[in-house]
PDB file of C-alpha atoms in Angstrom:
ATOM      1  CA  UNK A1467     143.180 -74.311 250.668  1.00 40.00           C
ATOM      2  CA  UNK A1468     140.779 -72.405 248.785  1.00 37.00           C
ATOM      3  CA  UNK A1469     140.446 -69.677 251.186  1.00 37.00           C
ATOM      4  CA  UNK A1470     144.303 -69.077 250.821  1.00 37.00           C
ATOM      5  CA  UNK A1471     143.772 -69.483 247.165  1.00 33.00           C
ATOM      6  CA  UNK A1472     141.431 -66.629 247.317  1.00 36.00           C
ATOM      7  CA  UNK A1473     143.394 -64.786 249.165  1.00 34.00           C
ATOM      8  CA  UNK A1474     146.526 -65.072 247.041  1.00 34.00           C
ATOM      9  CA  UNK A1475     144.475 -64.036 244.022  1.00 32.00           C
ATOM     10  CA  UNK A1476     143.167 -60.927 246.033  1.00 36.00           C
ATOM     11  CA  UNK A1477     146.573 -59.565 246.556  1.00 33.00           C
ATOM     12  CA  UNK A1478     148.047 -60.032 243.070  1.00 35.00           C
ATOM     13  CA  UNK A1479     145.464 -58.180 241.427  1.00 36.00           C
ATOM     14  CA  UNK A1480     144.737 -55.250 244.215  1.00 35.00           C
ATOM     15  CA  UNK A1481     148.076 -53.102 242.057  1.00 38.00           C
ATOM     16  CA  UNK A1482     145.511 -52.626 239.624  1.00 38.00           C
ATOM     17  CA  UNK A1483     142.772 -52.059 241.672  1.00 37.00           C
ATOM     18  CA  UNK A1484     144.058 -49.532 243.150  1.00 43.00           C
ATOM     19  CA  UNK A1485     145.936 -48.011 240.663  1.00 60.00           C
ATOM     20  CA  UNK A1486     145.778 -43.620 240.258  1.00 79.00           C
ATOM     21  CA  UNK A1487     144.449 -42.599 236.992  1.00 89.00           C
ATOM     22  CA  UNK A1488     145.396 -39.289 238.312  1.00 92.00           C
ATOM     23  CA  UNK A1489     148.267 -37.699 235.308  1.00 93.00           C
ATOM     24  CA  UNK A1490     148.797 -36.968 232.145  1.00 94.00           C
ATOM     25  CA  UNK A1491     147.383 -38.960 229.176  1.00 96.00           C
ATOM     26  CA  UNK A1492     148.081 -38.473 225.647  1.00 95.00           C
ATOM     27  CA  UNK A1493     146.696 -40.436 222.529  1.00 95.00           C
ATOM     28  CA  UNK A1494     144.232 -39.789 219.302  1.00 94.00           C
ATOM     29  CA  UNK A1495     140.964 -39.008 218.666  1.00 90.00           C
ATOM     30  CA  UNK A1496     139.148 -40.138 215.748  1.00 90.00           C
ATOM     31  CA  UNK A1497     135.765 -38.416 214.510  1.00 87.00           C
ATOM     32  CA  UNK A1498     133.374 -39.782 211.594  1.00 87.00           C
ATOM     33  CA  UNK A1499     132.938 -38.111 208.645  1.00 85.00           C
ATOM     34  CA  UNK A1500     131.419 -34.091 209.510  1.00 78.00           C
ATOM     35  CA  UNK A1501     134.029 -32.833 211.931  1.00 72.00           C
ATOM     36  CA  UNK A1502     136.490 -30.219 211.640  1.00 73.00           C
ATOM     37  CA  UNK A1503     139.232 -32.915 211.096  1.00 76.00           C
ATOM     38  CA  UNK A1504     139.143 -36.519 210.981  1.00 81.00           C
ATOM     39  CA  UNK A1505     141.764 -37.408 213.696  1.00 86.00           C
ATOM     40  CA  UNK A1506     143.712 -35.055 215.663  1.00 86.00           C
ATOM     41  CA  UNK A1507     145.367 -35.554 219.126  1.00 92.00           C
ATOM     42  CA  UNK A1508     144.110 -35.713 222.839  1.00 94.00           C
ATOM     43  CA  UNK A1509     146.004 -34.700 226.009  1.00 95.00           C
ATOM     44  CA  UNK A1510     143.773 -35.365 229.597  1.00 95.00           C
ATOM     45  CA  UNK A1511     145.180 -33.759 232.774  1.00 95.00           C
ATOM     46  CA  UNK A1512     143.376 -35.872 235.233  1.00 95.00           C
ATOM     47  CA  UNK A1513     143.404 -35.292 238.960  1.00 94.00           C
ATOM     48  CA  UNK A1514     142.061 -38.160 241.282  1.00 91.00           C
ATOM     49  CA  UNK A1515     139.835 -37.319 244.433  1.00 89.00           C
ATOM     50  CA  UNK A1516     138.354 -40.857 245.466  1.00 89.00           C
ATOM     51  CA  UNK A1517     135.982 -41.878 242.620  1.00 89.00           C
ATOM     52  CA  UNK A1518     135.740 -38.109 241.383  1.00 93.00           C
ATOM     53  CA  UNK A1519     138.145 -36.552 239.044  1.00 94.00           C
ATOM     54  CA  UNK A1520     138.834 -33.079 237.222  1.00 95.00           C
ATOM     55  CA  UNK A1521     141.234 -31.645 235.483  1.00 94.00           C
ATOM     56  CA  UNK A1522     141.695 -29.966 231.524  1.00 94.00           C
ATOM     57  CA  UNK A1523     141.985 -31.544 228.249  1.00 94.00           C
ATOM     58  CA  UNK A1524     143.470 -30.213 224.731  1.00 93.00           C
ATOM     59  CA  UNK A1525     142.193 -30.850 221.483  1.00 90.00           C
ATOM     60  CA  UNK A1526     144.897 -30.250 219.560  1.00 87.00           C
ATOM     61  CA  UNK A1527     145.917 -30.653 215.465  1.00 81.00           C
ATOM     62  CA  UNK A1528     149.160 -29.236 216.839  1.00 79.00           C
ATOM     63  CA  UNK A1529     149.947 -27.191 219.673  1.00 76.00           C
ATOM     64  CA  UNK A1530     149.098 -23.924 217.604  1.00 78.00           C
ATOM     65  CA  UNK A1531     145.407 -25.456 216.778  1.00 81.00           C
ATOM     66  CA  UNK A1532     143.811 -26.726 220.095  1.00 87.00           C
ATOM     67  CA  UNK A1533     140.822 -26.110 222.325  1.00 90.00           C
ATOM     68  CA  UNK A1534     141.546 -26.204 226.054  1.00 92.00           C
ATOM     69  CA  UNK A1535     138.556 -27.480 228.402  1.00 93.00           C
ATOM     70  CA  UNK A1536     138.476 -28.282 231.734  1.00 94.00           C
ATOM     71  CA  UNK A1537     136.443 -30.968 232.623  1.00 96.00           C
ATOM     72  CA  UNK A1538     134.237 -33.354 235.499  1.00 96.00           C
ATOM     73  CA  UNK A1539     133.525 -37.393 235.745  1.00 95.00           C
ATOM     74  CA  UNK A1540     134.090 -40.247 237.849  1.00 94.00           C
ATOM     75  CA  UNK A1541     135.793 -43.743 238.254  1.00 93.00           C
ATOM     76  CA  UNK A1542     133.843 -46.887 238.568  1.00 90.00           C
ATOM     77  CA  UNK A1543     134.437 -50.534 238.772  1.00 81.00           C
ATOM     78  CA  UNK A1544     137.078 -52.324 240.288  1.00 69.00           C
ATOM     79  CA  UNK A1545     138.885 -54.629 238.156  1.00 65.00           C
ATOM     80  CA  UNK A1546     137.731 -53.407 235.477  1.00 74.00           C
ATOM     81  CA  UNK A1547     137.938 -49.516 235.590  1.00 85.00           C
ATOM     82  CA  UNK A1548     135.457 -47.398 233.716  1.00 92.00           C
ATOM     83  CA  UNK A1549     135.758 -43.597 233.906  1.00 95.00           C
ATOM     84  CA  UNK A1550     133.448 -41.060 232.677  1.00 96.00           C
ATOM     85  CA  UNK A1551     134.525 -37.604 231.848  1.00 96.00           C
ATOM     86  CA  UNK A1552     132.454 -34.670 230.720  1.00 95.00           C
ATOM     87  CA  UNK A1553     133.860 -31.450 229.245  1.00 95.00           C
ATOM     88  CA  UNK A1554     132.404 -28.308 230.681  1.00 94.00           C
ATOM     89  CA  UNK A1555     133.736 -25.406 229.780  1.00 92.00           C
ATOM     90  CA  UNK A1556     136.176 -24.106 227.104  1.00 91.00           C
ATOM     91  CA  UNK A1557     139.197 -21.958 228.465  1.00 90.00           C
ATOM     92  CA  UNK A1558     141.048 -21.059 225.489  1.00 88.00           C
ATOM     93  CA  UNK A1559     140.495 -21.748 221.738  1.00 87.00           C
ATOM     94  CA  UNK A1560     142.515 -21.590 218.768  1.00 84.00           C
ATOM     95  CA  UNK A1561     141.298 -23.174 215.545  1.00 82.00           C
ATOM     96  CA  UNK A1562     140.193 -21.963 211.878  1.00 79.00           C
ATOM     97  CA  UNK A1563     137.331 -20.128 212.267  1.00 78.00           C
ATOM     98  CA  UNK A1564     134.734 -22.532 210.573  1.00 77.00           C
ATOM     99  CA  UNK A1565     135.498 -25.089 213.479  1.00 81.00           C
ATOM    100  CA  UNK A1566     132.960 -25.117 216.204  1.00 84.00           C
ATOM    101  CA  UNK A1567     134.526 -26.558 219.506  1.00 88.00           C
ATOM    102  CA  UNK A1568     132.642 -29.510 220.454  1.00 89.00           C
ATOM    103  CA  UNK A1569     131.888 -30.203 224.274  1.00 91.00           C
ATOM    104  CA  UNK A1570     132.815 -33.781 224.650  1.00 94.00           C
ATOM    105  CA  UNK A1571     131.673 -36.790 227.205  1.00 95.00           C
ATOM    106  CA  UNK A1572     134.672 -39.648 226.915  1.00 96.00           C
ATOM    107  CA  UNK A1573     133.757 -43.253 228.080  1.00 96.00           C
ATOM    108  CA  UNK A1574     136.902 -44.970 228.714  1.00 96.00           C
ATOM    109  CA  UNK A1575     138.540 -48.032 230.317  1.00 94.00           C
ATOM    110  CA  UNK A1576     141.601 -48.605 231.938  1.00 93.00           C
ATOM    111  CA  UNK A1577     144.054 -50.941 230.690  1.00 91.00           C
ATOM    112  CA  UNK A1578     147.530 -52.029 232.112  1.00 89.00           C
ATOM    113  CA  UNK A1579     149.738 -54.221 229.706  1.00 89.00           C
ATOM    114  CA  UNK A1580     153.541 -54.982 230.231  1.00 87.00           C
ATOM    115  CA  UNK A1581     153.669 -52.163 232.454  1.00 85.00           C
ATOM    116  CA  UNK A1582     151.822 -49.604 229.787  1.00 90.00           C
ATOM    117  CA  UNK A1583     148.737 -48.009 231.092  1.00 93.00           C
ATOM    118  CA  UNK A1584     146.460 -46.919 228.301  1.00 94.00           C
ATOM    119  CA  UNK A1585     142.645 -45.399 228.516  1.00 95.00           C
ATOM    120  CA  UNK A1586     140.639 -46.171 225.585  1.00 95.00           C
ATOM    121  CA  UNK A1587     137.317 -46.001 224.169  1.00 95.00           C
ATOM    122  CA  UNK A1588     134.235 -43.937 222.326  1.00 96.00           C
ATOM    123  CA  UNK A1589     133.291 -40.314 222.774  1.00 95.00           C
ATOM    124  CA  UNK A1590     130.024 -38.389 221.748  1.00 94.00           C
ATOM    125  CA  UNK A1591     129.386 -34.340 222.076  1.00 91.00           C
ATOM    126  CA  UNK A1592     127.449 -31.203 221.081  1.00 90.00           C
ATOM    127  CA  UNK A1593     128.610 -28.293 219.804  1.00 87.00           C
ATOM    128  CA  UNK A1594     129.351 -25.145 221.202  1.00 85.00           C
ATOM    129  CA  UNK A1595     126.687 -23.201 222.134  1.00 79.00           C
ATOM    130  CA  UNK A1596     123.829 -25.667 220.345  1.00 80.00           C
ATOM    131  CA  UNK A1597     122.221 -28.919 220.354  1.00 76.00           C
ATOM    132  CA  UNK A1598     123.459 -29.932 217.628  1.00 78.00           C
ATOM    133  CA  UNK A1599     125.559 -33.620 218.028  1.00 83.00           C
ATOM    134  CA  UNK A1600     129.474 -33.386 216.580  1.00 88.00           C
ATOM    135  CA  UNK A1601     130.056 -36.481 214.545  1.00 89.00           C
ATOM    136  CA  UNK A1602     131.244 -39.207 217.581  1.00 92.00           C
ATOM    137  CA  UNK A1603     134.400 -41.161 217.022  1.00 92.00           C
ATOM    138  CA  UNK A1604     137.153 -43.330 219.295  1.00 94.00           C
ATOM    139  CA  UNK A1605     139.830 -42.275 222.002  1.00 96.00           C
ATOM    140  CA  UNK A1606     142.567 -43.872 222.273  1.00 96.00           C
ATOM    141  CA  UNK A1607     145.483 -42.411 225.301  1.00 96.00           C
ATOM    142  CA  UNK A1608     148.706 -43.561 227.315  1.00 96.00           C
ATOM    143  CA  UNK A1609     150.592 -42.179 230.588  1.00 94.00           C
ATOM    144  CA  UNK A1610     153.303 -40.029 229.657  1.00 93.00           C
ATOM    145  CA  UNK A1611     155.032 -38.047 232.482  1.00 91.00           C
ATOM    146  CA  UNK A1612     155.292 -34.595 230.490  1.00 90.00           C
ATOM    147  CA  UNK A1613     152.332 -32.443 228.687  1.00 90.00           C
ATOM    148  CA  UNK A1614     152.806 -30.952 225.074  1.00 87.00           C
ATOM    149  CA  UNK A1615     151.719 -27.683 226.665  1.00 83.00           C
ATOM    150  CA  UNK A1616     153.570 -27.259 229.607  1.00 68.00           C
ATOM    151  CA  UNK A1617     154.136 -23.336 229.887  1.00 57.00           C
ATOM    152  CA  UNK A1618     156.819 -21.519 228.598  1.00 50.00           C
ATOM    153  CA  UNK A1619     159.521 -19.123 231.114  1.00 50.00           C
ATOM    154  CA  UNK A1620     158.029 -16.065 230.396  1.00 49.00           C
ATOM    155  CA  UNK A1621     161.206 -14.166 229.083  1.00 56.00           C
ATOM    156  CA  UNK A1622     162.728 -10.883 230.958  1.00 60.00           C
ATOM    157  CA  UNK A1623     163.345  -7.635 228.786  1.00 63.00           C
ATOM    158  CA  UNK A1624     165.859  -5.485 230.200  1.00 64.00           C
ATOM    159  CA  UNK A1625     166.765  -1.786 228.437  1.00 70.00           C
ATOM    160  CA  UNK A1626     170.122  -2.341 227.936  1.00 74.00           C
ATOM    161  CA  UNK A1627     171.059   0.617 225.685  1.00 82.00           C
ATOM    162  CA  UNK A1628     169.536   3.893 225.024  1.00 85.00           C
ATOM    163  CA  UNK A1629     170.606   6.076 222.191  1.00 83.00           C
ATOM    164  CA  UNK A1630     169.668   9.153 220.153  1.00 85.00           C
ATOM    165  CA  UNK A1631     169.762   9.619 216.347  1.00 83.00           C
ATOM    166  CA  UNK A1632     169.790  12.828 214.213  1.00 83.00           C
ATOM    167  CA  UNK A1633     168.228  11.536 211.088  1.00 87.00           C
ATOM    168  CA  UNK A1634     165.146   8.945 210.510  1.00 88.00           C
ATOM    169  CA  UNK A1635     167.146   6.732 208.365  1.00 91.00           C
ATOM    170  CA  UNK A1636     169.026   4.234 210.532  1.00 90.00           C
ATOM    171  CA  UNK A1637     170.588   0.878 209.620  1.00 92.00           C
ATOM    172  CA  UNK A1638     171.174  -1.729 211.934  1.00 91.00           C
ATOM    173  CA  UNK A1639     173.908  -4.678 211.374  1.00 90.00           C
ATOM    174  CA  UNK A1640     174.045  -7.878 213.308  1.00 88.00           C
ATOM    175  CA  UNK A1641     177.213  -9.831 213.630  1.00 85.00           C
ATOM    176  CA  UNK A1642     178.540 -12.820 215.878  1.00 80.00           C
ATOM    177  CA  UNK A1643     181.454 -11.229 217.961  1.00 71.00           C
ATOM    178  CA  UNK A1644     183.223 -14.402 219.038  1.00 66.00           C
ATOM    179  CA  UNK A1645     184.052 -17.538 217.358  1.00 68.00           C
ATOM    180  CA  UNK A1646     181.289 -18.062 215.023  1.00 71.00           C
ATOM    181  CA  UNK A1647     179.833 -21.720 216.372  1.00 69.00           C
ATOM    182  CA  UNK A1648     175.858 -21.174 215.635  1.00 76.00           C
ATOM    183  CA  UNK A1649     174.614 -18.287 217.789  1.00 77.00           C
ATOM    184  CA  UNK A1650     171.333 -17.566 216.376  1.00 82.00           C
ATOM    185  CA  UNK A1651     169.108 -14.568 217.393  1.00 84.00           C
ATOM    186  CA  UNK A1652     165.139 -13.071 216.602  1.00 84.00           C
ATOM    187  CA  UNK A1653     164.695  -9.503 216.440  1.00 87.00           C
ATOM    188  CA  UNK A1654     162.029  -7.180 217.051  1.00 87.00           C
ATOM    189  CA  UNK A1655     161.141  -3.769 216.213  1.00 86.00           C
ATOM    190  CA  UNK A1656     158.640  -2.058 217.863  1.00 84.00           C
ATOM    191  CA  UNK A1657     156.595  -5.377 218.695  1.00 80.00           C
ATOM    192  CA  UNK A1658     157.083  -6.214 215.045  1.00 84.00           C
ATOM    193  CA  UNK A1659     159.716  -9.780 213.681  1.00 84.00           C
ATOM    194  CA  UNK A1660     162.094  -7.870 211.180  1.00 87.00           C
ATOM    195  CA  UNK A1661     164.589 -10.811 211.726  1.00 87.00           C
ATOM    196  CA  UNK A1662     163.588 -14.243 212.717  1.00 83.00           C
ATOM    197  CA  UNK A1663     165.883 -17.179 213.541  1.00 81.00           C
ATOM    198  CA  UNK A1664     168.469 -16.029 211.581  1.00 84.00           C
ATOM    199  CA  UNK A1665     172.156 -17.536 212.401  1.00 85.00           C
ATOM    200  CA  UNK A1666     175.376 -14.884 213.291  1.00 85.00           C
ATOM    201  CA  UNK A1667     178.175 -15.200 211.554  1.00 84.00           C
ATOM    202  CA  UNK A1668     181.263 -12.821 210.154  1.00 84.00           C
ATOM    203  CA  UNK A1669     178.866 -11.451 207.921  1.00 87.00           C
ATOM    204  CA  UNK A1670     176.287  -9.222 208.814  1.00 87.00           C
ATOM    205  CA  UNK A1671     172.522  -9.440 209.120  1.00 90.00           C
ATOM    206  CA  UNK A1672     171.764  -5.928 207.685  1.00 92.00           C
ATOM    207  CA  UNK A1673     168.479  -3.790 208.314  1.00 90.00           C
ATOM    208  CA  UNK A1674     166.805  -1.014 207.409  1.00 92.00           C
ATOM    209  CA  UNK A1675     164.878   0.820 209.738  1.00 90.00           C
ATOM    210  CA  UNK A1676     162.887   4.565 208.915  1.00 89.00           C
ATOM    211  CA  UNK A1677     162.493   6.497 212.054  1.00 87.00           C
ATOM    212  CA  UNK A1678     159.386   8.559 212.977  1.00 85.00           C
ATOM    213  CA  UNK A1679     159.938  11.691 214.366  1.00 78.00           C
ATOM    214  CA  UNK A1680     159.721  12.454 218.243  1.00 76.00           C
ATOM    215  CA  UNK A1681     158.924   9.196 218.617  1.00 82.00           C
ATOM    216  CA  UNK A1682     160.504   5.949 221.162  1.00 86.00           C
ATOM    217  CA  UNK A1683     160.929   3.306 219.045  1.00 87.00           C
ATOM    218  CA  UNK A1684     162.202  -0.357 220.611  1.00 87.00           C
ATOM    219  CA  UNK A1685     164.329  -3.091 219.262  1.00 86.00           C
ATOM    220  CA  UNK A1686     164.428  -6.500 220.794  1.00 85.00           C
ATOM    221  CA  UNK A1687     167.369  -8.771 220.129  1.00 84.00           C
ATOM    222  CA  UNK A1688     166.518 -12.316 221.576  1.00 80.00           C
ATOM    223  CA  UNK A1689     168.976 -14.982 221.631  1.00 76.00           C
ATOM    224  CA  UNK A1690     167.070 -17.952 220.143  1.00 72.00           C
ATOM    225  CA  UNK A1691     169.979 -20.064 220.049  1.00 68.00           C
ATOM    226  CA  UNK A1692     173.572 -20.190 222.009  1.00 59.00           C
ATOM    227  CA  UNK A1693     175.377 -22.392 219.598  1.00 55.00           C
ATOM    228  CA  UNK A1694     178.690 -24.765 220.785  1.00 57.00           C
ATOM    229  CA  UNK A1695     179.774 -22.193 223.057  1.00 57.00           C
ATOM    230  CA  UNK A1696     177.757 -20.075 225.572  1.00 56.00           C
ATOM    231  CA  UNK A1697     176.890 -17.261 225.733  1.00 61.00           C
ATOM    232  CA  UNK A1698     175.654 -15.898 222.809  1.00 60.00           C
ATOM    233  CA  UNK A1699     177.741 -13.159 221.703  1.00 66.00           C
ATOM    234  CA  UNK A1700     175.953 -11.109 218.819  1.00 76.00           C
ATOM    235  CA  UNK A1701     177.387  -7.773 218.363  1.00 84.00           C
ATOM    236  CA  UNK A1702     175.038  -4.639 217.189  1.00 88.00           C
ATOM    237  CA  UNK A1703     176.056  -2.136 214.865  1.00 89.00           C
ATOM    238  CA  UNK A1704     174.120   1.424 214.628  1.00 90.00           C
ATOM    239  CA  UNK A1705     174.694   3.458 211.757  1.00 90.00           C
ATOM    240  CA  UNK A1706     172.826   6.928 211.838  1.00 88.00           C
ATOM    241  CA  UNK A1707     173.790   9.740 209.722  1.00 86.00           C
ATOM    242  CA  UNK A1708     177.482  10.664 210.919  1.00 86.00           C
ATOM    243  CA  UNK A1709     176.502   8.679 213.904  1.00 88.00           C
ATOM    244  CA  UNK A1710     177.452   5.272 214.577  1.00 88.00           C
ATOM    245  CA  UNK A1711     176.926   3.070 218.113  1.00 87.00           C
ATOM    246  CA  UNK A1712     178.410  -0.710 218.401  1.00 86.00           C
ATOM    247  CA  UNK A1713     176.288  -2.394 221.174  1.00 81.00           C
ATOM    248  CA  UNK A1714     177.876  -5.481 222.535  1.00 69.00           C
TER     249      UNK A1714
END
């Protein structure tokens, strides 16, 4: 009997031996007093390859402040995992420029509760480019199936209309050309936001615009929003001189 004991108790808990850290992770990141900030968040993209894993992290106070790594370590134990990552390289920054990305080694374990997988644990680092030790601090991350950075479609810009004006003075009205039910729209002029999330309606979105002479310029109109009713149905009017031009 205790051989089958044994036995029984080997295959309940083998689920968690054998259990794929390989995913997404998401959590917080505390640092003592020093850093940059205090807490921010932590997002691990971790790919499993035997005991060896790799992947990226982000660093992130929000997904317009981060530091993307990517990043080396390894799985140990058995029923109780350890894993060991080391940050190696950044790949893209973007924080205030008195922060100093710090190059992180995370020592975590692996926890499974009421079906919730978590890695937690304590993290030290060096700087960027030094020797010099960031202020350490605790990790703290869950499974999630979808990443706060996943990339976005890369939008298509297609030359719709071309037109020709007389003068340099031009004015440019934006209206919704269907039942009004919350089409919104960005615009750009030559690479520059002259209108930005603004909603259509019977009433017009009025710019001005001054021309430079044998020059191309290029207006963008990008439907941010498509309201109750697809599609959206903004309606452009030119106004040039004696000219006038009513894009649809």
């Amino acid at each position: 009997m205790k051989h089958l004991i044994w036995l029984l108790a080997l295959l309940y808990f083998s689920p968690l031996w054998s259990q794929d850290i390989s995913g997404i992770w998401q959590g917080k990141l505390t640092q003592e007093p020093g850093g940059c900030f205090p807490e921010y968040y932590i997002e691990l993209q971790i790919k499993k390859t035997n005991r060896d894993i790799e992947g990226v992290s982000y660093d992130y106070y929000d997904t317009t402040k981060f530091v993307k790594l990517n990043f080396t370590g390894t799985v140990e134990g058995s029923g109780r995992k350890t894993i060991t990552i080391a940050e190696k390289k950044v790949i893209t920054e973007r924080i205030p420029e008195d922060c100093v990305p710090c190059m992180k080694t995370y020592n975590l374990v692996y926890s499974r509760r009421n079906n919730e997988e978590s890695l937690s644990g304590r993290w030290v680092g060096e700087d960027m480019g030094t020797i010099a030790g960031c202020p350490p601090g605790n990790i703290f991350l869950k499974r999630v199936t979808k990443s706060a950075f996943e990339e976005k479609k890369i939008r298509k810009t297609v030359v719709a209309h071309t037109i020709y004006v007389d003068e340099p003075d031009v004015k440019v009205a934006f209206y919704d050309n269907g039942t009004v039910d919350g089409d919104s729209i960005t615009v750009f002029f030559d690479n520059q936001v002259v209108v930005s999330k603004k909603g259509l309606s019977l009433n017009p979105i009025n710019i001005d615009l001054r021309l430079e002479a044998s020059k191309e310029h290029q207006m963008i109109v990008l439907a941010e929003t498509m309201g109750t009713i697809a599609p959206n149905t903004s309606v452009v009017i030119i106004t040039s001189g004696k000219k006038r031009f009513e894009l649809l």
